[in-house]
Every structure is written in C-alpha cells, then in structure tokens.
Amino acid sequence: HYSGLEEAVYRNIQACKELAQTTRTAYGPNGMNKMVINHLEKLFVTNDAATILRELEVQHPAAKMLVMASHMQEQEVGDGTNFVLVFAGVLLELAEDLLRMGLSVSEASYILIAVIEGYEKACKKALEILPDLVCCSAKNLRDVEEVASLLHTSVMSKQYGNEQFLAKLIAQACVSILPDSGHFNVDNIRVCKIVGAGISASSVLHGMVFKKETEGDVTSVKDAKIAVYSCPFDGMITETKGTVLIKNAEELMSFSKGEENLMDLQVKAIADSGANVVVTGGKVADMALHYANKYNLMLVRLNSKWDLRRLCKTVGATALPRLTPPTLEEMGHCNSVYLSEVGDTQVVVFKHEKEDGAISTILIRGSTDNLMDDIERAVDDGVNTFKVLTRDKRLVPGGGATEIELAKQITSYGETCPGLDQYAIKKFAEAFEAIPRALAENSGVKANEVISKLYAVHQEGKKNVGFDIEAEAAAVKDMLEAGVLDTYLGKFWGIKLATNAAVTVLRVDQIIMAKPAGGPKPPSGKKDWDEDQND
C-alpha cells in the first residue's frame, strides 16, 4: 500500500516519463521523426525536441515543468533541448525505483528528501567534474573551415547526411557578420526559403533577400543609395475634408495638375538628393509610381515593419516617416539591388560585396515546405551553437563519451558518501547512461553491449571515446578524432536544468487546480428582483 505522498509523486513521475519517452526516440542523428499536428491543424515533421514541445499542448502540470526546463535550455543555449528532457525523465524514473524499494509508509517522505539531496549533491559534483572533460577549444572563430567542423555535430542531429554542406553554409554566414567586439546576434542571420531544386542548391548571400517584386520599371541598380520610408509612397492627405467647387473644365484640369506637380516635385527632390532606390513600408500610388519611373528610381515595397527595420540595419539607413528628401546620413548604401528569379519565385536582393556586412541571408532550397522548415531548424541550431562558442570556446566529446565519464566518476564519488544519499548519487550516475543508450537504440544496436564497451574503454583512462553511430555493430571510437564535439555550455546548462526540473517534480506532493467545483450550477435568480413590480 502506498501513502498519499507516494501516490502523488508516482503519478507526477509517470506523466514526465511519458513525455520524455516521446522525444527519446528522436534523440541523435538516427532519431525518428515525429509528425505533430498542432491546434491550428498545421503539420510538422521533425525530430527537433524544441519544436515538438512548442507545438504539443502538454496538460499535466508536472510534465509542464520538464517543458519549461527544455524551453530554458532553448533560450540559454539554443540546442540540447532533447538532452534535458531525456535526462530529467530518466532521473525521475530512477527516483521511482528508489521509492519502490519496499520501505514502510512512514519513511516515504524521508526517502524522498534523501533522493532530492542526493541528486543535488551529484549535480554539483557533475558540474565540478565537467571542466576536466574539456577535450579542446575553438582557436579561431573567423576561420570558416574550423567553424564548420565545430558545427557538424549540432547540424548532424537534425540533418544527418547533409551536415557537411549545411555546416559550411552556416559557418560562412556567421563568420561574415561576426563583429570585432565578438558580440554575435543570432537575429543577424536571416533565412529565406524558396521551393524548388534541392538542398545542395542552397547558398549564402551577404545582405538581405525578400520574396517580393519591384514596383516600377527599374529592376537593377549598382552602387545603390537607398531612401527608406515607413509611410506609403503617395501624396499627402489632408487631415480635414474639404469641398472644392469647380465651375468649369479649366479649373478641373488645373486642380489635378496641381496634385501632379506636387507629386513631381516630391519625387524629383528625392532623386536630386542622390537616392536611386526607394523602399516603402506602405502602398505605392499610381501617380507616384509614374514619377518614380520618370526619374529612374527603383521602388521596393515591404509590408513588414520588421523587414523594414532589418533592412535599415543592413544598409545603414534611417526610416523616414514622411516623403521628404533624405540627407546623406539618412541614406543607406549597398553594392547592388536587383530583381532576380530563384526557381519561379521573384526575389529582390540587397547585396553587399564586402564580407563584413551587418546581416547575412541563407537561401534554402528544397522540394517541400516541411523539408525546408526542418533545414531551417538545423540552421537555427547551428547558428546558436556558433553564438555559444563566442561566449565560451570550450568543447567536450560527444557521442555519449562525456556522459559515460561523468557516470564513472560520480559512481566513485557515491561510494565515498555515507547515508542514504549514496543510493541517489549512484542513480544519478546511472541516469547518464540514458544518452549513449538512446543513441544506440535509435541506431538499432544493442545498448547494453555499447555501454559495457564504453565503460571498459573509459576504465583505461580514454575519456574521449564515445559510441560510433556509423558502425554496423556496437562499436566505439575517439570522438575528438572523429570531430563529434558538444559545447561545454550546452552540457553545463543541460545537466543543471534537467536536475532542477526533476527535483522540482519530486518535491510536489499535491496538485491543486483552481477550477470551479463540480455539482449543479447555482440558481441565476431573477435579474431585477429588488425593483418595484407594482406599476
């Protein structure tokens, strides 16, 4: 018989285990894809845990704790969300084993506290050991070849087989916009997806690409001087309405003539300022378009204010709220602006020839929208990995090597601890085995064989040896030589957040939901009961 405390804890653990199991089969390069249909009936085909969790509507409050930990990992590191889920799920599963060891009801809460304390001690120890497992550091983040090799692992888990090509693209884009200060902004790498061709037709452009057509006759401008307006490209409209009384045909002609002359003067003033490209955030009037063609101005219309802001940042322009001629400081510059056709899609390209631009665009080609969405997620992970490397250049071996070494050392640490804590510390160490186990199972290899081989090699002091996913059988190899590397910060935050989530779930003994109680609804009563009904 379980006490109420144990029952509540078991139920919470069960919900979390089910959630972790969902994403566990998607772990690693050989992970299976999930087909998720969200509340808007949009279809996602992916093995990216962050996307799966974002689109699932997790109802159970305890499972939501794991989702929140995973979101925190996404915000902090941008990758490793599945690691957090799998590791936290296994921690809770092993905590359940400790609770089920047949202890009497009165000791349940005592055991629970011992498990929590043991996990916290083991987590602290793991984070102390982690710096010793660093196998190398990024030397030069401005070398495209080196950066591409460091991004392999991150991209491989999402796009196995295309990682070499994609890592090179991402590296080119990231290195080209890395500022001297070293403060890298993920938003400065844009992605433009165009259906058609194949993934190998994807490319990097220094500048911005918009899926738009130009408005006027001019479709290409070299050495572009760009005027950006956040208002419509149209004549000024008066705030109050006026009535014009026209007595004869001459007055009618001169009335429209006046409007045309005003528009002519406005567009001429913009052309005279030296601008040869006009970008507007609103509609373009026919009359304004006529005069833009007359003065050879290229016209581009962007509906999104975010696109307008990013373009201003790319070309160094200031968005003007009214159709006034721009000053030299307010004008943007880039080498060329031209209308191009990619597949059968018209795109406007704002191109910088020099490599140190403010924004780079990765142009993704693919046969279906779902495929391109998945490639975009792989690109996001690669870009986030680069950002993490600008903060901390240390790298640890991947392929389960770091986890097995941590498991080995924390088990030894558990032997030295007195009291009930030691059981929880050993279980924490055992939880690390879940990572190489998931990699092996998803690759169709016997997991126990892989783990015993890894332990045997690590006992000899070879810290960098992990599971070889490309081998037919259960094989291991040196991850540093193979180039399978994880970021130190990704592992650090993953372990920390997963442990915090597991401990938080274990601390919960009751879930109290603020909902109306069941039973019949209270009588609504008469609306105007206090009013005098006699009249």
Coordinates of C-alpha atoms in Angstrom, one line a residue:
H1 CA 0.0 0.0 0.0
Y2 CA 1.3 3.4 -0.9
S3 CA 0.8 6.5 1.1
G4 CA -0.9 9.6 -0.4
L5 CA 2.5 11.2 -0.8
E6 CA 3.9 8.3 -2.8
E7 CA 0.8 8.1 -5.0
A8 CA 1.0 11.8 -5.9
V9 CA 4.8 11.5 -6.6
Y10 CA 4.3 8.4 -8.8
R11 CA 1.6 10.0 -10.8
N12 CA 3.8 13.0 -11.5
I13 CA 6.7 10.8 -12.4
Q14 CA 4.6 8.8 -14.8
A15 CA 3.4 11.9 -16.7
C16 CA 7.0 13.1 -17.0
K17 CA 8.3 9.6 -18.1
E18 CA 5.7 9.5 -20.9
L19 CA 6.7 13.0 -22.2
A20 CA 10.4 12.1 -22.1
Q21 CA 9.8 8.8 -23.9
T22 CA 8.1 10.7 -26.8
T23 CA 11.3 12.7 -27.5
R24 CA 13.8 9.9 -26.6
T25 CA 13.2 8.1 -29.8
A26 CA 14.0 11.3 -31.7
Y27 CA 17.5 11.7 -30.0
G28 CA 20.6 11.8 -32.1
P29 CA 21.3 11.6 -35.8
N30 CA 19.4 8.3 -36.3
G31 CA 16.4 9.6 -34.2
M32 CA 13.0 9.0 -35.7
N33 CA 10.9 12.0 -36.9
K34 CA 7.6 12.9 -35.2
M35 CA 4.6 14.0 -37.1
V36 CA 3.0 16.7 -35.0
I37 CA -0.3 18.4 -35.9
N38 CA -0.9 21.4 -33.7
H39 CA -4.1 23.1 -32.6
L40 CA -4.3 25.1 -35.8
E41 CA -4.0 21.8 -37.8
K42 CA -0.6 22.7 -39.1
L43 CA 1.6 19.7 -39.8
F44 CA 5.2 19.5 -38.5
V45 CA 7.6 16.6 -39.5
T46 CA 10.7 16.9 -37.3
N47 CA 12.9 15.3 -34.7
D48 CA 13.7 18.6 -33.1
A49 CA 12.5 18.4 -29.4
A50 CA 12.1 22.2 -29.1
T51 CA 9.6 22.2 -32.0
I52 CA 7.8 19.1 -30.8
L53 CA 7.3 20.6 -27.3
R54 CA 6.3 24.0 -28.6
E55 CA 3.6 22.5 -30.8
L56 CA 2.3 20.0 -28.2
E57 CA -0.2 21.2 -25.7
V58 CA 1.1 19.5 -22.5
Q59 CA -1.7 19.5 -20.0
H60 CA -0.2 17.8 -16.9
P61 CA 1.4 20.4 -14.6
A62 CA 4.3 18.1 -13.6
A63 CA 5.1 17.4 -17.2
K64 CA 4.9 21.1 -17.9
M65 CA 7.9 21.6 -15.5
L66 CA 10.0 19.5 -17.9
V67 CA 8.7 21.5 -20.9
M68 CA 9.7 24.7 -19.1
A69 CA 13.2 23.4 -18.4
S70 CA 13.5 22.5 -22.0
H71 CA 12.4 26.0 -23.1
M72 CA 15.0 27.5 -20.7
Q73 CA 17.7 25.4 -22.4
E74 CA 16.5 26.6 -25.8
Q75 CA 16.7 30.3 -24.6
E76 CA 20.1 29.8 -22.8
V77 CA 21.9 27.7 -25.4
G78 CA 19.6 27.2 -28.4
D79 CA 20.4 23.5 -28.6
G80 CA 20.3 20.4 -26.4
T81 CA 16.6 20.6 -25.5
N82 CA 16.2 16.8 -26.0
F83 CA 19.1 16.1 -23.7
V84 CA 17.3 18.0 -20.9
L85 CA 14.1 16.0 -21.5
V86 CA 15.7 12.6 -21.7
F87 CA 18.0 13.1 -18.7
A88 CA 15.2 14.6 -16.5
G89 CA 12.9 11.8 -17.5
V90 CA 15.5 9.1 -16.5
L91 CA 16.3 10.9 -13.2
L92 CA 12.6 10.7 -12.3
E93 CA 12.4 7.0 -13.4
L94 CA 15.3 6.1 -11.2
A95 CA 13.9 8.1 -8.3
E96 CA 10.8 6.0 -8.6
D97 CA 12.9 2.8 -8.3
L98 CA 14.4 4.1 -5.1
L99 CA 10.9 4.9 -3.7
R100 CA 9.7 1.4 -4.7
M101 CA 12.4 -0.4 -2.7
G102 CA 9.8 -1.6 -0.2
L103 CA 10.1 1.0 2.5
S104 CA 7.4 1.5 5.1
V105 CA 4.8 4.3 4.7
S106 CA 6.3 6.4 7.5
E107 CA 9.7 6.6 5.7
A108 CA 8.4 7.7 2.3
S109 CA 8.9 11.4 2.8
Y110 CA 12.3 10.7 4.5
I111 CA 13.4 8.7 1.4
L112 CA 12.2 11.4 -0.9
I113 CA 14.2 14.1 0.9
A114 CA 17.3 11.8 0.7
V115 CA 16.8 11.3 -3.0
I116 CA 16.4 15.0 -3.6
E117 CA 19.5 15.8 -1.6
G118 CA 21.5 13.1 -3.3
Y119 CA 20.5 14.4 -6.8
E120 CA 21.5 17.9 -5.8
K121 CA 24.9 16.8 -4.5
A122 CA 25.5 14.7 -7.6
C123 CA 24.6 17.6 -9.9
K124 CA 27.1 19.8 -8.0
K125 CA 29.8 17.2 -8.4
A126 CA 29.0 16.7 -12.1
L127 CA 29.4 20.4 -12.8
E128 CA 32.7 20.3 -10.9
I129 CA 34.0 17.4 -13.0
L130 CA 32.8 18.8 -16.3
P131 CA 35.7 21.3 -16.9
D132 CA 38.2 18.4 -16.6
L133 CA 36.4 16.6 -19.5
V134 CA 37.1 19.5 -22.0
C135 CA 39.0 18.0 -24.9
C136 CA 39.7 21.1 -27.0
S137 CA 38.7 24.7 -27.6
A138 CA 37.8 26.7 -30.7
K139 CA 41.0 28.5 -31.7
N140 CA 39.9 30.9 -34.4
L141 CA 36.2 31.8 -34.9
R142 CA 37.0 33.7 -38.1
D143 CA 38.2 30.6 -39.9
V144 CA 35.3 29.2 -41.9
E145 CA 36.8 25.6 -42.2
E146 CA 37.4 25.4 -38.4
V147 CA 33.9 26.8 -37.5
A148 CA 32.2 24.4 -40.0
S149 CA 33.9 21.4 -38.3
L150 CA 32.7 22.6 -34.9
L151 CA 29.1 23.0 -36.1
H152 CA 29.0 19.4 -37.6
T153 CA 27.6 17.7 -34.5
S154 CA 24.8 20.2 -33.9
V155 CA 23.6 20.1 -37.6
M156 CA 24.1 16.3 -37.9
S157 CA 21.5 15.5 -35.2
K158 CA 18.8 17.3 -37.4
Q159 CA 20.1 16.8 -41.0
Y160 CA 22.1 13.6 -41.0
G161 CA 23.9 13.2 -44.4
N162 CA 23.7 17.0 -45.2
E163 CA 25.7 18.2 -42.2
Q164 CA 29.0 18.9 -44.2
F165 CA 27.2 21.1 -46.7
L166 CA 25.0 22.9 -44.2
A167 CA 27.7 23.4 -41.6
K168 CA 29.8 25.1 -44.3
L169 CA 26.9 27.4 -45.3
I170 CA 26.2 28.4 -41.7
A171 CA 29.9 28.9 -41.0
Q172 CA 30.2 31.3 -44.0
A173 CA 27.2 33.3 -42.9
C174 CA 28.2 33.5 -39.2
V175 CA 31.9 34.4 -39.8
S176 CA 31.0 37.1 -42.4
I177 CA 29.0 39.1 -39.8
L178 CA 31.0 38.4 -36.6
P179 CA 31.8 41.9 -35.3
D180 CA 35.2 42.8 -33.9
S181 CA 33.7 43.1 -30.4
G182 CA 32.7 39.4 -30.6
H183 CA 29.1 40.1 -29.6
F184 CA 27.2 38.0 -32.1
N185 CA 23.5 38.4 -32.6
V186 CA 21.5 35.4 -33.8
D187 CA 18.9 37.6 -35.5
N188 CA 21.5 38.9 -38.0
I189 CA 21.4 35.5 -39.8
R190 CA 18.2 35.5 -41.9
V191 CA 16.7 32.5 -43.7
C192 CA 14.8 32.7 -47.0
K193 CA 13.1 29.5 -48.1
I194 CA 12.2 29.0 -51.8
V195 CA 10.6 25.8 -53.0
G196 CA 12.4 24.0 -55.9
A197 CA 15.8 22.4 -56.8
G198 CA 17.4 20.6 -53.9
I199 CA 19.2 21.2 -50.6
S200 CA 22.5 21.4 -52.5
A201 CA 21.3 24.5 -54.4
S202 CA 21.2 26.5 -51.1
S203 CA 23.6 29.4 -50.8
V204 CA 24.7 32.3 -48.7
L205 CA 24.2 36.0 -49.6
H206 CA 25.8 38.9 -47.8
G207 CA 22.8 41.2 -47.4
M208 CA 19.1 40.6 -47.5
V209 CA 16.7 38.7 -49.7
F210 CA 13.0 39.4 -49.9
K211 CA 10.3 37.3 -51.7
K212 CA 8.9 40.4 -53.4
E213 CA 8.8 42.0 -56.9
T214 CA 9.9 45.6 -57.6
E215 CA 7.0 48.0 -58.1
G216 CA 8.4 50.1 -61.1
D217 CA 10.3 49.6 -64.3
V218 CA 13.8 49.7 -62.8
T219 CA 14.8 46.2 -61.7
S220 CA 18.6 46.6 -61.1
V221 CA 20.8 49.3 -59.6
K222 CA 24.5 49.2 -59.0
D223 CA 26.1 51.2 -56.2
A224 CA 22.7 51.7 -54.6
K225 CA 21.8 54.8 -52.4
I226 CA 18.7 53.8 -50.6
A227 CA 16.0 56.0 -49.2
V228 CA 13.7 54.1 -46.7
Y229 CA 10.2 55.4 -45.8
S230 CA 7.9 53.9 -43.2
C231 CA 4.9 55.8 -44.8
P232 CA 3.1 55.0 -48.0
F233 CA 4.7 56.3 -51.2
D234 CA 1.8 58.6 -52.0
G235 CA 0.7 62.3 -51.9
M236 CA -0.1 63.9 -48.6
I237 CA -3.7 63.5 -47.5
T238 CA -5.2 66.4 -45.5
E239 CA -6.5 65.6 -42.1
T240 CA -9.8 67.5 -42.6
K241 CA -12.1 67.0 -45.6
G242 CA -12.6 70.0 -47.9
T243 CA -15.2 70.6 -50.6
V244 CA -13.9 72.0 -53.8
L245 CA -16.4 73.8 -56.1
I246 CA -15.3 73.5 -59.7
K247 CA -17.1 75.9 -62.1
N248 CA -15.5 75.0 -65.5
A249 CA -13.3 72.5 -67.3
E250 CA -10.2 74.7 -66.9
E251 CA -10.5 74.6 -63.1
L252 CA -10.8 70.8 -63.2
M253 CA -7.7 70.5 -65.3
S254 CA -5.7 72.8 -63.1
F255 CA -6.9 71.0 -60.0
S256 CA -5.5 67.7 -61.0
K257 CA -2.4 69.4 -62.5
G258 CA -1.6 70.9 -59.1
E259 CA -1.7 67.5 -57.5
E260 CA 0.6 66.1 -60.2
N261 CA 3.0 69.0 -59.9
L262 CA 3.3 68.5 -56.1
M263 CA 4.0 64.7 -56.6
D264 CA 6.5 65.5 -59.3
L265 CA 8.4 68.0 -57.0
Q266 CA 8.4 65.4 -54.1
V267 CA 9.8 62.6 -56.2
K268 CA 12.3 64.9 -58.0
A269 CA 13.6 66.1 -54.7
I270 CA 14.2 62.5 -53.6
A271 CA 16.0 61.8 -56.9
D272 CA 18.1 65.0 -56.7
S273 CA 19.3 64.0 -53.2
G274 CA 21.2 61.2 -54.9
A275 CA 18.9 58.3 -53.9
N276 CA 18.3 55.7 -56.7
V277 CA 16.4 53.1 -54.7
V278 CA 13.2 53.8 -52.7
V279 CA 11.9 51.3 -50.1
T280 CA 8.5 52.0 -48.7
G281 CA 6.5 50.4 -45.9
G282 CA 3.1 51.3 -47.3
K283 CA 1.1 51.2 -50.6
V284 CA 2.5 52.8 -53.7
A285 CA 0.2 55.2 -55.6
D286 CA 0.0 55.0 -59.4
M287 CA 0.9 58.6 -59.8
A288 CA 3.9 58.3 -57.5
L289 CA 5.0 55.2 -59.5
H290 CA 4.8 57.1 -62.8
Y291 CA 7.2 59.8 -61.5
A292 CA 9.5 57.2 -59.9
N293 CA 9.8 55.6 -63.3
K294 CA 10.3 59.1 -64.9
Y295 CA 13.3 59.8 -62.6
N296 CA 14.7 56.2 -62.8
L297 CA 14.1 55.3 -59.2
M298 CA 13.9 51.7 -58.2
L299 CA 10.8 51.0 -56.0
V300 CA 10.5 48.2 -53.5
R301 CA 7.6 47.7 -51.2
L302 CA 8.0 45.8 -47.9
N303 CA 4.8 45.2 -45.9
S304 CA 6.5 44.0 -42.7
K305 CA 7.8 46.7 -40.3
W306 CA 10.4 44.1 -39.0
D307 CA 11.7 43.6 -42.5
L308 CA 12.0 47.4 -42.9
R309 CA 13.9 47.7 -39.6
R310 CA 16.3 44.9 -40.6
L311 CA 16.9 46.4 -44.0
C312 CA 17.7 49.7 -42.3
K313 CA 20.2 47.9 -40.1
T314 CA 21.7 46.1 -43.1
V315 CA 22.2 49.1 -45.4
G316 CA 22.7 51.7 -42.6
A317 CA 19.6 53.8 -43.5
T318 CA 17.2 55.7 -41.3
A319 CA 13.5 55.1 -41.9
L320 CA 11.8 58.4 -42.6
P321 CA 8.1 58.9 -41.5
R322 CA 7.3 61.4 -44.4
L323 CA 8.2 61.8 -48.0
T324 CA 11.0 64.2 -47.5
P325 CA 14.3 64.0 -49.4
P326 CA 16.8 62.1 -47.3
T327 CA 20.1 63.6 -46.2
L328 CA 23.4 61.7 -46.8
E329 CA 23.4 60.4 -43.2
E330 CA 19.8 59.1 -43.6
M331 CA 20.5 57.3 -46.8
G332 CA 21.6 53.6 -46.9
H333 CA 24.3 52.1 -49.2
C334 CA 24.9 48.7 -50.7
N335 CA 26.8 47.4 -53.7
S336 CA 23.7 46.3 -55.7
V337 CA 20.0 45.9 -55.5
Y338 CA 18.4 43.7 -58.2
L339 CA 15.4 41.6 -59.0
S340 CA 16.2 38.0 -59.5
E341 CA 14.3 34.8 -60.2
V342 CA 15.1 31.8 -58.0
G343 CA 13.1 28.8 -59.3
D344 CA 9.9 30.5 -60.3
T345 CA 9.9 32.9 -57.4
Q346 CA 10.8 36.6 -57.8
V347 CA 13.2 37.9 -55.2
V348 CA 14.7 41.3 -54.5
V349 CA 18.3 41.1 -53.3
F350 CA 20.1 43.8 -51.4
K351 CA 23.7 42.6 -51.8
H352 CA 27.0 43.6 -50.1
E353 CA 30.1 42.6 -51.9
K354 CA 32.3 43.1 -48.9
E355 CA 32.1 40.3 -46.3
D356 CA 31.8 42.4 -43.1
G357 CA 28.1 43.3 -43.5
A358 CA 25.6 43.6 -40.7
I359 CA 23.3 40.8 -41.9
S360 CA 23.7 37.6 -43.9
T361 CA 20.9 35.5 -45.6
I362 CA 21.0 31.8 -46.1
L363 CA 18.9 30.9 -49.1
I364 CA 17.4 27.5 -48.5
R365 CA 16.1 25.4 -51.5
G366 CA 14.2 22.2 -51.1
S367 CA 11.4 20.1 -52.6
T368 CA 8.8 20.6 -49.9
D369 CA 7.9 23.2 -47.3
N370 CA 8.2 20.6 -44.5
L371 CA 11.8 19.7 -45.6
M372 CA 12.8 23.3 -45.7
D373 CA 11.3 24.0 -42.3
D374 CA 13.4 21.2 -40.9
I375 CA 16.5 22.5 -42.6
E376 CA 15.7 26.0 -41.1
R377 CA 15.6 24.4 -37.7
A378 CA 19.0 22.8 -38.3
V379 CA 20.4 26.2 -39.4
D380 CA 19.0 27.8 -36.2
D381 CA 20.7 25.2 -34.1
G382 CA 24.0 25.7 -36.0
V383 CA 23.8 29.5 -35.6
N384 CA 23.0 29.2 -31.8
T385 CA 26.0 26.8 -31.4
F386 CA 28.2 29.5 -33.0
K387 CA 26.8 32.1 -30.6
V388 CA 27.6 29.7 -27.6
L389 CA 31.2 29.4 -28.9
T390 CA 31.6 33.2 -29.0
R391 CA 30.7 33.1 -25.2
D392 CA 32.8 30.0 -24.3
K393 CA 35.1 28.3 -26.7
R394 CA 35.5 25.0 -24.7
L395 CA 34.2 21.8 -26.2
V396 CA 33.6 18.3 -24.7
P397 CA 33.5 15.0 -26.6
G398 CA 30.0 14.0 -27.9
G399 CA 28.6 10.5 -28.7
G400 CA 28.0 9.7 -25.1
A401 CA 31.7 10.0 -24.1
T402 CA 31.2 12.9 -21.6
E403 CA 28.1 11.1 -20.1
I404 CA 29.9 7.8 -19.5
E405 CA 32.9 9.5 -18.0
L406 CA 30.6 11.5 -15.7
A407 CA 28.8 8.3 -14.7
K408 CA 32.0 6.6 -13.9
Q409 CA 33.4 9.4 -11.7
I410 CA 30.1 10.1 -9.9
T411 CA 29.7 6.4 -9.1
S412 CA 33.1 6.5 -7.5
Y413 CA 32.1 9.7 -5.6
G414 CA 28.8 7.9 -4.4
E415 CA 31.0 5.1 -2.9
T416 CA 32.6 7.7 -0.6
C417 CA 29.3 9.2 0.7
P418 CA 27.7 7.9 3.8
G419 CA 24.0 7.7 4.5
L420 CA 21.0 7.2 2.1
D421 CA 22.4 9.9 -0.2
Q422 CA 24.8 7.5 -1.8
Y423 CA 21.9 5.5 -3.4
A424 CA 20.6 8.6 -5.1
I425 CA 24.1 9.7 -6.2
K426 CA 24.6 6.3 -7.8
K427 CA 21.3 6.5 -9.5
F428 CA 22.2 10.0 -10.8
A429 CA 25.3 8.5 -12.3
E430 CA 23.3 5.7 -13.9
A431 CA 21.0 8.3 -15.4
F432 CA 23.8 9.5 -17.6
E433 CA 23.8 6.1 -19.4
A434 CA 20.5 7.0 -20.9
I435 CA 22.2 9.3 -23.5
P436 CA 24.5 6.6 -25.1
R437 CA 21.7 4.1 -24.6
A438 CA 19.3 6.3 -26.6
L439 CA 21.9 6.8 -29.4
A440 CA 22.5 3.1 -29.6
E441 CA 18.8 2.1 -29.5
N442 CA 17.9 4.7 -32.2
S443 CA 20.8 3.3 -34.4
G444 CA 19.5 -0.3 -34.0
V445 CA 22.4 -1.6 -31.9
K446 CA 22.3 -3.5 -28.6
A447 CA 22.5 -0.7 -25.9
N448 CA 23.9 -2.9 -23.1
E449 CA 26.8 -4.0 -25.3
V450 CA 27.7 -0.4 -26.2
I451 CA 27.6 0.8 -22.6
S452 CA 29.7 -2.1 -21.3
K453 CA 32.3 -1.4 -24.1
L454 CA 32.3 2.3 -23.2
Y455 CA 32.8 1.6 -19.5
A456 CA 35.7 -0.8 -20.4
V457 CA 37.5 1.8 -22.5
H458 CA 36.9 4.6 -20.0
Q459 CA 38.4 2.5 -17.2
E460 CA 41.6 2.5 -19.2
G461 CA 41.6 6.3 -19.0
K462 CA 40.4 7.1 -22.6
K463 CA 38.0 9.9 -21.7
N464 CA 37.2 10.9 -25.3
V465 CA 35.8 7.6 -26.5
G466 CA 32.1 7.5 -27.4
F467 CA 29.6 5.5 -29.4
D468 CA 30.3 5.2 -33.2
I469 CA 26.8 5.6 -34.8
E470 CA 28.2 4.9 -38.3
A471 CA 29.4 1.3 -37.4
E472 CA 27.2 -1.7 -38.2
A473 CA 27.6 -3.3 -34.8
A474 CA 28.2 -2.0 -31.2
A475 CA 31.4 -0.1 -31.8
V476 CA 33.2 2.8 -30.1
K477 CA 35.7 5.4 -31.3
D478 CA 37.6 8.5 -30.3
M479 CA 35.2 11.4 -30.6
L480 CA 37.9 14.1 -30.7
E481 CA 39.5 12.4 -33.8
A482 CA 36.0 11.9 -35.4
G483 CA 35.1 15.6 -34.8
V484 CA 32.0 14.8 -32.8
L485 CA 32.1 17.6 -30.2
D486 CA 29.5 19.2 -28.0
T487 CA 29.7 22.7 -26.5
Y488 CA 30.7 22.9 -22.8
L489 CA 27.9 25.4 -22.1
G490 CA 25.3 23.2 -23.7
K491 CA 26.2 20.3 -21.4
F492 CA 26.6 22.5 -18.3
W493 CA 23.1 24.1 -18.6
G494 CA 21.6 20.8 -19.8
I495 CA 22.7 18.9 -16.6
K496 CA 21.7 21.9 -14.4
L497 CA 18.3 22.5 -15.8
A498 CA 17.4 18.8 -16.0
T499 CA 18.3 18.2 -12.4
N500 CA 16.4 21.3 -11.3
A501 CA 13.3 20.1 -13.1
A502 CA 13.5 16.6 -11.8
V503 CA 14.0 17.8 -8.2
T504 CA 11.1 20.3 -8.5
V505 CA 8.8 17.5 -9.7
L506 CA 9.9 15.2 -6.8
R507 CA 9.2 18.0 -4.3
V508 CA 5.5 18.2 -5.3
D509 CA 3.0 16.1 -3.3
Q510 CA -0.2 17.7 -4.4
I511 CA -1.5 19.4 -7.5
I512 CA -4.2 21.9 -6.6
M513 CA -6.1 23.4 -9.6
A514 CA -8.2 26.5 -9.3
K515 CA -11.3 25.4 -11.1
P516 CA -15.0 25.7 -10.3
A517 CA -16.2 22.8 -8.2
G518 CA -18.5 20.2 -9.8
G519 CA -22.2 19.8 -9.0
P520 CA -25.3 21.8 -10.1
K521 CA -24.9 25.4 -11.1
P522 CA -26.1 27.9 -8.6
P523 CA -29.6 29.4 -9.4
S524 CA -29.2 32.5 -11.5
G525 CA -32.0 34.3 -9.6
K526 CA -34.3 37.0 -11.0
K527 CA -32.5 39.8 -12.6
D528 CA -34.5 42.8 -11.2
W529 CA -35.7 41.3 -8.0
D530 CA -35.4 44.4 -5.9
E531 CA -37.3 46.7 -8.3
D532 CA -41.0 47.6 -7.5
Q533 CA -43.2 45.4 -9.7
N534 CA -46.5 47.1 -8.8
D535 CA -46.5 49.7 -11.5

